[in-house]
Coordinates of C-alpha atoms and ligand atoms in Angstrom, one line a residue:
Chain G
M945 CA 111.3 -150.4 118.0
I946 CA 108.1 -151.1 120.2
N947 CA 104.5 -149.9 119.5
I948 CA 102.5 -147.8 122.0
T949 CA 98.9 -146.7 121.8
F950 CA 97.6 -143.6 123.5
I951 CA 93.7 -143.3 123.6
T952 CA 92.9 -139.5 124.2
Q953 CA 89.8 -138.2 126.1
A954 CA 88.2 -137.5 122.8
G955 CA 88.5 -141.0 122.0
E956 CA 91.3 -140.7 119.6
S957 CA 93.6 -143.5 119.1
K958 CA 97.4 -143.2 117.9
T959 CA 99.8 -145.8 117.7
V960 CA 103.3 -144.5 117.8
Q961 CA 107.1 -146.1 117.8
A962 CA 109.5 -145.9 120.6
S963 CA 112.5 -147.1 122.1
S964 CA 113.7 -145.2 124.8
G965 CA 113.0 -142.5 127.2
T966 CA 109.6 -141.8 129.1
I967 CA 106.1 -142.2 128.3
M968 CA 105.3 -138.6 128.8
E969 CA 108.5 -137.5 126.3
L970 CA 107.1 -139.8 123.8
A971 CA 103.6 -138.4 123.9
R972 CA 105.1 -135.1 123.7
Q973 CA 107.0 -135.8 120.6
H974 CA 103.8 -137.1 119.1
G975 CA 101.8 -134.0 120.3
I976 CA 99.3 -136.4 122.2
E977 CA 96.3 -134.1 123.4
G978 CA 96.0 -134.2 127.1
I979 CA 99.9 -134.8 127.9
D980 CA 101.5 -131.5 128.5
G981 CA 104.3 -132.3 130.8
D982 CA 104.7 -128.8 132.3
C983 CA 107.3 -129.7 134.8
G984 CA 109.6 -131.5 132.1
G985 CA 109.3 -134.8 133.9
V986 CA 110.2 -134.2 137.6
C987 CA 106.7 -135.4 139.2
S988 CA 105.6 -132.1 140.1
C989 CA 102.7 -131.1 137.7
A990 CA 100.6 -134.3 137.1
T991 CA 99.9 -133.1 133.3
C992 CA 101.1 -136.4 132.2
H993 CA 98.5 -138.7 133.9
V994 CA 97.8 -141.8 132.1
H995 CA 95.7 -144.9 132.7
V996 CA 97.5 -148.1 131.8
D997 CA 95.7 -151.0 130.0
P998 CA 95.0 -153.5 132.9
A999 CA 96.6 -156.2 130.8
F1000 CA 99.8 -154.4 131.1
A1001 CA 99.6 -153.1 134.9
E1002 CA 102.3 -155.5 135.9
V1003 CA 104.8 -154.9 133.2
V1004 CA 104.5 -151.3 133.7
G1005 CA 104.6 -151.6 137.4
E1006 CA 103.5 -149.7 140.4
P1007 CA 103.9 -146.0 140.9
S1008 CA 106.6 -144.7 143.9
D1009 CA 105.4 -143.4 147.1
I1010 CA 106.0 -139.8 145.8
E1011 CA 104.1 -140.5 142.7
K1012 CA 101.3 -142.2 144.6
D1013 CA 101.0 -139.1 146.6
M1014 CA 100.4 -136.9 143.7
L1015 CA 98.1 -139.4 142.1
E1016 CA 96.1 -139.6 145.4
L1017 CA 94.8 -136.1 145.0
D1018 CA 93.9 -136.2 141.2
D1019 CA 90.3 -136.4 140.6
H1020 CA 90.7 -138.8 137.7
A1021 CA 93.0 -141.2 139.4
D1022 CA 92.2 -144.8 139.6
A1023 CA 93.7 -148.2 140.3
Y1024 CA 95.8 -148.1 137.0
S1025 CA 96.9 -144.5 137.0
R1026 CA 100.6 -143.8 136.7
L1027 CA 102.5 -140.4 135.7
G1028 CA 103.9 -140.7 132.0
C1029 CA 107.3 -139.1 133.0
Q1030 CA 107.8 -141.7 135.7
I1031 CA 107.4 -144.6 133.4
E1032 CA 110.6 -145.5 131.7
I1033 CA 109.9 -147.2 128.2
E1034 CA 111.1 -150.8 128.1
P1035 CA 111.0 -153.4 125.3
S1036 CA 108.4 -155.5 127.3
F1037 CA 106.0 -152.7 126.8
D1038 CA 105.3 -153.7 123.0
G1039 CA 101.8 -153.4 122.6
L1040 CA 101.0 -151.3 125.5
I1041 CA 97.6 -149.4 125.2
L1042 CA 97.4 -145.9 127.6
T1043 CA 94.3 -143.8 128.0
V1044 CA 95.2 -140.2 128.6
A1045 CA 93.3 -139.0 131.8
N1046 CA 92.9 -135.2 131.0
Chain E
M1064 CA 128.1 -118.8 154.1
K1065 CA 127.0 -118.3 150.4
K1066 CA 124.6 -115.7 149.6
S1067 CA 122.7 -117.8 147.5
N1068 CA 121.9 -120.2 150.1
F1069 CA 118.7 -119.4 151.8
K1070 CA 117.9 -120.5 155.0
D1071 CA 114.5 -122.3 155.8
P1072 CA 112.9 -120.7 158.8
F1073 CA 110.0 -123.0 158.9
K1074 CA 112.1 -126.3 159.7
E1075 CA 111.8 -126.8 163.4
Q1076 CA 108.1 -125.8 163.5
R1077 CA 107.0 -127.9 160.5
E1078 CA 108.8 -130.8 162.0
Q1079 CA 107.3 -130.5 165.4
Q1080 CA 104.0 -128.8 164.9
G1081 CA 103.1 -129.0 161.3
T1082 CA 101.2 -125.5 161.5
A1083 CA 102.0 -122.3 163.0
K1084 CA 99.8 -119.4 164.0
M1085 CA 100.6 -115.8 162.4
D1086 CA 99.0 -112.6 163.2
D1087 CA 98.0 -110.3 160.2
Q1088 CA 96.4 -107.2 160.9
G1089 CA 94.1 -108.8 163.5
D1090 CA 92.9 -111.5 161.0
P1091 CA 95.0 -114.4 162.1
V1092 CA 96.6 -117.3 159.7
T1093 CA 97.3 -120.9 160.4
M1094 CA 100.1 -121.4 158.1
V1095 CA 100.0 -125.0 156.8
L1096 CA 104.0 -126.2 156.6
R1097 CA 104.0 -129.8 155.4
L1098 CA 103.9 -130.6 151.6
K1099 CA 101.2 -133.5 152.0
D1100 CA 98.9 -131.1 154.2
V1101 CA 99.6 -128.2 151.9
R1102 CA 98.6 -130.2 149.0
K1103 CA 95.6 -131.9 150.6
C1104 CA 94.1 -128.3 151.6
A1105 CA 94.9 -126.9 148.2
H1106 CA 92.8 -129.9 146.7
D1107 CA 90.0 -129.6 149.0
W1108 CA 88.6 -126.2 147.5
N1109 CA 85.2 -127.0 149.3
R1110 CA 86.6 -126.7 152.9
F1111 CA 89.1 -124.1 152.0
R1112 CA 87.9 -121.6 150.0
S1113 CA 89.5 -118.8 147.7
G1114 CA 86.3 -117.2 146.9
A1115 CA 86.1 -115.0 150.2
T1116 CA 86.0 -111.2 150.5
P1117 CA 88.5 -109.8 147.8
G1118 CA 92.0 -109.6 149.3
R1119 CA 91.4 -111.8 152.0
I1120 CA 93.2 -114.9 150.9
V1121 CA 96.4 -112.8 150.4
V1122 CA 98.9 -112.5 153.5
P1123 CA 99.1 -109.7 154.2
S1124 CA 95.7 -109.0 153.7
E1125 CA 94.5 -106.6 151.0
V1126 CA 90.9 -106.1 152.0
H1127 CA 91.6 -102.7 153.1
I1128 CA 93.0 -101.6 149.6
R1129 CA 91.3 -103.7 147.1
G1130 CA 87.7 -104.1 146.3
T1131 CA 88.0 -105.8 142.7
R1132 CA 88.1 -109.6 142.7
Q1133 CA 91.0 -111.3 141.2
I1134 CA 90.1 -113.6 138.6
P1135 CA 90.5 -116.7 138.5
F1136 CA 92.3 -116.5 141.9
E1137 CA 89.7 -115.4 144.0
V1138 CA 86.9 -117.5 142.6
D1139 CA 85.9 -121.2 143.6
P1140 CA 84.9 -124.2 141.6
P1141 CA 82.8 -124.6 139.4
L1142 CA 82.8 -120.9 138.1
H1143 CA 86.6 -120.9 138.4
K1144 CA 86.9 -123.5 135.8
K1145 CA 84.8 -121.7 133.4
Y1146 CA 87.3 -118.6 133.8
R1147 CA 90.3 -120.7 133.3
D1148 CA 89.1 -122.6 130.2
L1149 CA 88.9 -118.8 128.8
M1150 CA 92.3 -118.2 129.4
E1151 CA 94.4 -121.3 129.3
D1152 CA 95.4 -121.4 125.7
W1153 CA 96.5 -117.9 125.8
F1154 CA 98.8 -118.5 128.6
R1155 CA 100.2 -121.4 126.9
R1156 CA 101.4 -119.4 123.9
P1157 CA 104.8 -119.1 125.6
L1158 CA 105.6 -122.7 124.2
Q1159 CA 105.1 -121.5 120.6
E1160 CA 108.4 -120.8 118.6
P1161 CA 107.9 -116.9 117.8
Y1162 CA 107.3 -116.2 121.3
R1163 CA 110.2 -117.9 122.4
S1164 CA 112.6 -116.5 119.9
A1165 CA 111.2 -113.0 120.8
L1166 CA 111.9 -113.9 124.6
R1167 CA 115.3 -115.2 123.7
A1168 CA 116.2 -111.9 121.9
Q1169 CA 115.2 -109.9 124.9
I1170 CA 117.3 -111.8 127.3
Q1171 CA 120.3 -111.7 124.9
E1172 CA 119.9 -107.9 124.5
L1173 CA 120.0 -107.7 128.3
V1174 CA 123.0 -110.0 128.9
D1175 CA 124.9 -108.1 126.1
H1176 CA 124.4 -104.6 127.7
A1177 CA 125.6 -106.3 130.9
L1178 CA 128.6 -107.8 129.4
K1179 CA 130.0 -104.3 128.6
G1180 CA 131.9 -104.7 131.5
H1181 CA 130.3 -102.0 133.9
R1182 CA 129.1 -102.8 137.4
F1183 CA 125.4 -102.9 137.3
E1184 CA 122.4 -103.7 139.5
I1185 CA 120.7 -106.8 138.8
V1186 CA 117.3 -106.1 140.4
E1187 CA 116.6 -102.7 138.8
D1188 CA 118.9 -103.0 135.7
F1189 CA 118.2 -106.5 134.6
A1190 CA 115.3 -108.4 136.5
L1191 CA 112.9 -105.7 136.2
P1192 CA 113.5 -104.7 132.7
L1193 CA 113.4 -108.4 132.1
Q1194 CA 110.2 -109.2 133.5
S1195 CA 108.7 -106.0 132.1
K1196 CA 109.5 -106.8 128.7
A1197 CA 108.7 -110.4 128.7
L1198 CA 105.3 -109.3 130.0
T1199 CA 104.6 -107.4 126.7
L1200 CA 104.9 -110.7 125.2
L1201 CA 102.3 -112.4 127.3
L1202 CA 100.0 -109.4 126.7
N1203 CA 100.8 -109.3 123.1
I1204 CA 101.3 -105.6 123.0
P1205 CA 104.1 -103.3 121.7
L1206 CA 107.5 -103.8 123.8
S1207 CA 107.6 -100.0 124.4
E1208 CA 104.6 -100.4 127.1
A1209 CA 107.6 -101.9 129.1
E1210 CA 108.9 -98.4 129.7
V1211 CA 105.9 -97.4 131.6
W1212 CA 106.2 -100.3 134.0
I1213 CA 109.7 -100.5 134.5
S1214 CA 109.3 -96.6 135.6
W1215 CA 107.1 -97.7 138.5
G1216 CA 110.0 -99.3 140.0
T1217 CA 110.2 -102.6 141.9
H1218 CA 108.1 -101.2 144.9
V1219 CA 104.3 -100.4 143.1
F1220 CA 103.1 -103.5 144.5
R1221 CA 105.4 -104.1 147.6
S1222 CA 103.5 -104.1 150.9
E1223 CA 105.1 -101.7 153.4
E1224 CA 102.8 -99.3 154.9
T1225 CA 99.0 -99.5 154.5
K1226 CA 98.4 -95.9 153.4
L1227 CA 101.3 -95.9 150.8
D1228 CA 100.1 -99.3 149.7
K1229 CA 96.7 -97.8 148.7
E1230 CA 98.3 -94.9 146.7
K1231 CA 100.6 -97.4 145.0
A1232 CA 98.0 -99.8 144.0
S1233 CA 96.1 -97.1 142.6
I1234 CA 98.8 -96.5 140.1
L1235 CA 98.2 -99.9 138.8
Y1236 CA 94.5 -99.9 139.0
D1237 CA 93.8 -96.7 137.2
Y1238 CA 96.5 -97.8 134.4
I1239 CA 94.5 -100.9 134.1
D1240 CA 91.2 -99.1 133.7
R1241 CA 92.7 -96.7 131.0
K1242 CA 93.7 -99.6 129.2
I1243 CA 90.6 -101.4 129.2
E1244 CA 88.9 -98.2 127.8
D1245 CA 91.7 -98.2 125.2
A1246 CA 90.7 -101.6 124.2
L1247 CA 87.0 -101.2 124.0
A1248 CA 87.6 -98.0 121.9
A1249 CA 90.1 -99.9 119.5
P1250 CA 90.3 -103.5 120.0
G1251 CA 93.3 -105.3 119.0
E1252 CA 95.1 -108.9 119.2
D1253 CA 96.2 -108.1 122.9
L1254 CA 94.9 -109.9 126.1
Y1255 CA 92.6 -106.8 127.2
S1256 CA 90.8 -107.1 123.9
K1257 CA 90.7 -110.9 123.9
L1258 CA 89.2 -111.0 127.2
L1259 CA 86.8 -108.1 126.8
T1260 CA 85.2 -110.4 123.5
S1261 CA 85.4 -113.4 125.7
E1262 CA 82.1 -115.1 126.6
L1263 CA 81.0 -116.8 129.9
D1264 CA 77.7 -118.3 130.1
G1265 CA 76.3 -116.6 127.0
R1266 CA 77.6 -113.0 128.3
R1267 CA 80.5 -110.9 127.6
L1268 CA 83.0 -110.4 130.5
T1269 CA 82.4 -107.3 132.4
K1270 CA 85.2 -104.6 132.7
E1271 CA 85.4 -105.6 136.4
E1272 CA 86.0 -109.1 135.5
V1273 CA 88.7 -108.2 133.0
K1274 CA 90.2 -105.7 135.6
G1275 CA 90.3 -108.6 138.0
V1276 CA 92.3 -110.7 135.6
M1277 CA 94.8 -107.8 134.3
I1278 CA 95.3 -106.9 138.1
L1279 CA 96.4 -110.4 139.0
T1280 CA 98.5 -110.8 135.8
F1281 CA 100.5 -107.8 136.8
A1282 CA 100.6 -108.3 140.5
G1283 CA 101.1 -112.1 140.6
G1284 CA 103.9 -112.0 137.8
R1285 CA 105.8 -109.3 138.9
D1286 CA 107.8 -109.8 142.4
T1287 CA 107.9 -113.5 141.8
I1288 CA 109.7 -113.4 138.6
I1289 CA 111.8 -110.7 139.7
N1290 CA 113.0 -112.5 142.8
A1291 CA 113.3 -115.7 140.7
V1292 CA 115.6 -114.3 138.1
T1293 CA 117.7 -112.4 140.7
N1294 CA 118.1 -115.4 143.1
S1295 CA 119.3 -117.6 140.1
L1296 CA 121.9 -115.1 138.8
V1297 CA 123.2 -115.0 142.3
Y1298 CA 123.1 -118.7 142.5
L1299 CA 125.2 -119.1 139.3
A1300 CA 127.6 -116.2 140.7
E1301 CA 128.5 -118.5 143.4
H1302 CA 128.4 -121.7 141.3
P1303 CA 130.5 -121.2 138.2
E1304 CA 130.8 -124.8 137.7
Q1305 CA 127.2 -124.8 137.0
L1306 CA 127.4 -122.3 134.6
V1307 CA 129.9 -124.6 132.5
N1308 CA 127.6 -127.4 133.3
L1309 CA 124.7 -125.5 131.5
R1310 CA 126.9 -124.7 128.7
K1311 CA 127.8 -128.3 127.9
H1312 CA 124.1 -129.4 128.8
P1313 CA 121.7 -127.0 127.7
E1314 CA 119.0 -129.5 128.1
L1315 CA 119.8 -129.3 131.7
A1316 CA 118.0 -126.3 132.0
A1317 CA 114.5 -127.6 132.2
R1318 CA 115.2 -129.6 135.7
A1319 CA 117.4 -126.7 136.7
V1320 CA 114.2 -124.4 136.6
E1321 CA 111.9 -126.4 138.5
E1322 CA 114.9 -127.0 141.3
L1323 CA 115.6 -123.2 141.5
I1324 CA 111.7 -122.6 141.9
R1325 CA 111.5 -125.2 144.6
Y1326 CA 114.7 -123.9 146.5
Y1327 CA 113.7 -120.1 146.2
S1328 CA 109.9 -120.4 146.3
P1329 CA 109.1 -117.1 144.9
L1330 CA 105.7 -116.9 146.6
T1331 CA 106.0 -117.9 150.0
H1332 CA 102.6 -118.7 150.7
M1333 CA 99.0 -118.1 149.9
G1334 CA 95.5 -118.0 152.0
R1335 CA 92.5 -119.7 152.0
V1336 CA 89.1 -119.5 154.3
A1337 CA 87.8 -122.4 156.3
S1338 CA 84.0 -122.9 155.3
E1339 CA 83.4 -124.9 158.4
D1340 CA 85.1 -125.8 161.9
T1341 CA 87.8 -128.3 160.7
S1342 CA 91.4 -129.2 161.5
V1343 CA 94.8 -129.3 159.6
C1344 CA 97.2 -131.9 161.0
E1345 CA 95.4 -132.0 164.2
H1346 CA 95.3 -128.3 164.8
A1347 CA 91.7 -127.1 165.1
V1348 CA 90.9 -124.5 162.5
K1349 CA 87.7 -122.4 162.9
S1350 CA 84.9 -121.5 160.4
N1351 CA 85.6 -118.3 158.7
T1352 CA 89.0 -118.3 159.7
R1353 CA 92.1 -118.1 157.7
I1354 CA 94.9 -120.8 157.0
S1355 CA 97.9 -120.2 154.4
L1356 CA 99.3 -122.7 152.0
C1357 CA 103.1 -122.4 152.8
W1358 CA 104.6 -123.4 149.4
A1359 CA 107.9 -122.3 150.9
S1360 CA 108.0 -124.7 153.8
A1361 CA 106.4 -127.4 151.8
N1362 CA 109.6 -127.2 149.4
R1363 CA 111.9 -128.0 151.9
D1364 CA 109.8 -130.7 153.7
E1365 CA 112.6 -133.4 154.7
S1366 CA 110.3 -136.2 154.7
V1367 CA 109.8 -135.8 150.7
F1368 CA 112.8 -134.2 149.3
D1369 CA 116.6 -135.7 149.6
R1370 CA 118.7 -133.0 151.0
P1371 CA 116.1 -130.4 150.9
D1372 CA 118.4 -127.4 151.8
E1373 CA 120.6 -127.9 148.9
V1374 CA 120.3 -126.7 145.3
I1375 CA 120.6 -129.8 143.2
L1376 CA 120.1 -128.5 139.8
D1377 CA 119.6 -132.0 137.9
R1378 CA 117.3 -133.2 140.7
K1379 CA 115.3 -135.9 139.1
M1380 CA 112.4 -136.3 141.7
N1381 CA 111.1 -132.9 142.4
P1382 CA 107.5 -132.9 143.8
H1383 CA 107.7 -129.1 144.2
V1384 CA 104.6 -126.8 145.0
G1385 CA 106.3 -123.5 144.0
F1386 CA 103.8 -122.9 141.3
G1387 CA 101.0 -124.0 143.6
F1388 CA 98.8 -127.3 143.4
G1389 CA 95.5 -128.2 142.2
H1390 CA 92.8 -125.9 140.8
H1391 CA 94.7 -122.7 141.4
K1392 CA 98.0 -123.7 140.2
C1393 CA 100.1 -121.1 138.6
L1394 CA 98.6 -120.0 135.0
G1395 CA 101.6 -117.8 134.3
A1396 CA 103.9 -121.1 135.1
T1397 CA 104.5 -121.5 131.4
H1398 CA 105.7 -118.0 130.7
A1399 CA 107.7 -118.0 133.9
R1400 CA 109.3 -121.4 133.1
Q1401 CA 110.4 -120.1 129.7
V1402 CA 111.6 -116.9 131.0
L1403 CA 113.9 -118.8 133.5
M1404 CA 114.9 -121.5 131.0
L1405 CA 116.0 -119.1 128.3
L1406 CA 117.7 -117.1 131.0
L1407 CA 119.7 -119.9 132.1
Q1408 CA 120.6 -120.9 128.6
V1409 CA 121.6 -117.5 127.5
V1410 CA 123.6 -116.6 130.5
A1411 CA 125.5 -120.0 130.2
E1412 CA 126.2 -119.4 126.5
N1413 CA 127.5 -115.9 127.1
V1414 CA 128.8 -115.3 130.5
T1415 CA 131.9 -117.2 132.1
T1416 CA 131.9 -115.2 135.5
I1417 CA 129.5 -113.1 137.2
E1418 CA 131.0 -111.1 140.0
I1419 CA 129.1 -110.0 143.0
E1420 CA 130.3 -106.6 144.5
G1421 CA 127.6 -105.8 147.1
L1422 CA 124.0 -106.7 147.9
K1423 CA 121.0 -106.0 150.2
E1424 CA 118.8 -109.1 151.3
N1425 CA 115.0 -108.8 150.8
I1426 CA 113.6 -110.1 154.1
E1427 CA 110.1 -111.2 154.4
D1428 CA 108.4 -110.4 158.1
L1429 CA 106.0 -113.5 158.8
D1430 CA 105.3 -112.3 162.4
R1431 CA 107.1 -115.1 164.1
F1432 CA 109.3 -115.9 160.8
E1433 CA 111.6 -114.1 158.9
R1434 CA 112.1 -115.5 155.3
Q1435 CA 114.4 -114.5 152.6
V1436 CA 112.7 -114.0 149.5
G1437 CA 115.6 -112.2 147.5
F1438 CA 117.2 -109.4 147.4
Q1439 CA 116.5 -105.6 147.4
H1440 CA 119.7 -104.8 145.4
V1441 CA 122.9 -106.6 143.9
W1442 CA 125.6 -105.3 142.4
A1443 CA 127.5 -107.4 140.0
R1444 CA 129.8 -107.4 136.9
F1445 CA 129.4 -110.0 134.0
Q1446 CA 132.2 -111.3 132.0
Ligands
HEM1735 C1 108.2 -117.7 139.0 C2 107.1 -116.9 138.9 C3 105.7 -117.4 139.6 C4 105.6 -118.2 140.8 C5 106.5 -118.8 141.7 C6 103.9 -118.3 140.9 C7 103.2 -119.0 141.8 C8 102.1 -119.0 141.9 C9 101.4 -119.7 142.8 C10 101.8 -120.6 144.0 C11 100.0 -119.9 142.7 C12 98.9 -120.5 143.3 C13 98.1 -119.4 144.1 C14 97.0 -120.3 144.9 O1 97.0 -121.4 145.0 O2 96.2 -119.4 145.5 C15 99.7 -118.9 141.5 C16 98.7 -118.6 140.8 C17 98.6 -117.9 140.0 N1 99.6 -117.2 139.1 FE1 101.5 -117.2 139.5 N2 103.7 -117.4 139.7 C18 104.6 -116.9 139.1 C19 104.6 -116.5 138.0 C20 103.2 -116.0 137.5 C21 103.2 -115.1 136.2 C22 104.3 -114.5 135.4 C23 101.8 -114.6 136.1 C24 101.1 -114.1 135.0 C25 101.5 -112.9 134.4 C26 101.2 -115.4 137.1 C27 99.9 -115.5 137.1 C28 98.9 -116.4 138.1 C29 97.8 -116.5 138.3 C30 96.6 -115.9 137.1 C31 97.3 -117.7 139.1 C32 96.1 -117.8 139.7 C33 95.5 -119.0 139.1 C34 94.4 -119.5 139.5 O3 93.6 -118.9 140.6 O4 93.5 -120.4 138.8 N3 102.1 -116.0 137.8 N4 101.2 -118.5 141.2
FES1736 S1 105.7 -134.2 133.6 FE1 105.1 -133.0 135.3 S2 104.5 -134.8 136.7 FE2 105.0 -135.6 134.8

């Protein structure tokens, strides 16, 4: 089990335990405000948008081209944006901090 | 060829040109065909507006048959967001448990009835009643009201002949006017009442605004759901192995729904009006002329989708625009997804074979393209 922290737009912080699955699924299990995951994780809705803590940018990795195309048109996107459904949780993510974009 | 395989009529034009001109009652439309361009134009609301003359962004145009502005659909930001904010929570109710179990029970009843062994017609006897009954949940009104909408038949909102259209449209408009008066006289827990008591910029919504929302809720959620339900059942009829698959893995239904929406794209396209002289993928678009965002074409874009002309129910990467994209993305999508997801699960649990005994295709005439959106009729037997 590793710890992952979500910070919502309202400024609330919630640390949850995780082992596998995607960041979107994890956020939904814990009812994180601002992560809806409407499309169920197929990269179609962008309701799972998070900003990755820069210290973890390399660990989490770059978005794929398809994901980049989605993020490019998102008004809240920055260099650390990712779609949570496209991030598979790995042991190296322990301590990861994610800011919910919406 | 399988009846559940729908051809992509835009392929050549999309690859070679990226756009296509289409005439519509003297107000031509530049159809935008590639996924990236569709997304870009949908995103750029300042250049491509929804808040034009009511009816104009619909193709075929409804300017001659409708004066009421549909809300939030024919409104641009920033006002658009104020309307959406009033409605967003209500339209997410389909995720709640009492709603889902009621919807599941409606579907179970229709499937049980179909399983009695007789031949039945999927569009009129299954998809239309399902769409109508499910809509009572979204509006939070008694189930019995579905009978009224079912009696209108599938053609109330279909465009065939302008004159007829007007008569048909007025059935719906008069009905909504009456329901708004009823809700004003005796407010309840339904969507009409909820809207009538909503406040925007410190004032109540007007009757005309509420009418604009309700027309859209009826019209936008009718043929789309009916076609999605019918096409999905025809697909399952021709792929019994997927019925088995869904029975074993009910969690597959979520991805399957996205894929069926991508492949069948129940809404072909939607218009915008250019606010300046501009261009889309190097084709000039003049100010005050129309473009259309062709969701159906974008959803078969081979530069994005692997094997776009195949239904791959567990498709993992599926950035489709079947529910639109950006500010105006479908408000009814949560409801539509639940309807389809529960349909797949209930059918998989209860039905082993769907036999098609006859059908008639429903082809949309888009000037130079012909696109199948669904079926007029499908005669079938469930076992
Ligand atoms: C499978 C079923 C459906 C499909 C494929 C679909 C598709 C779409 C698409 C593509 C748009 C975007 C239009 C644009 O950008 O101009 C849209 C918008 C909309 N849809 Fe749906 N729809 C479906 C079902 C429903 C249902 C059931 C309802 C409500 C009962 C509904 C209500 C709306 C509304 C209100 C909008 C406008 C949202 C806005 O402008 O902000 N739709 N739909
Ligand atoms: S859940 Fe839809 S894009 Fe991530």
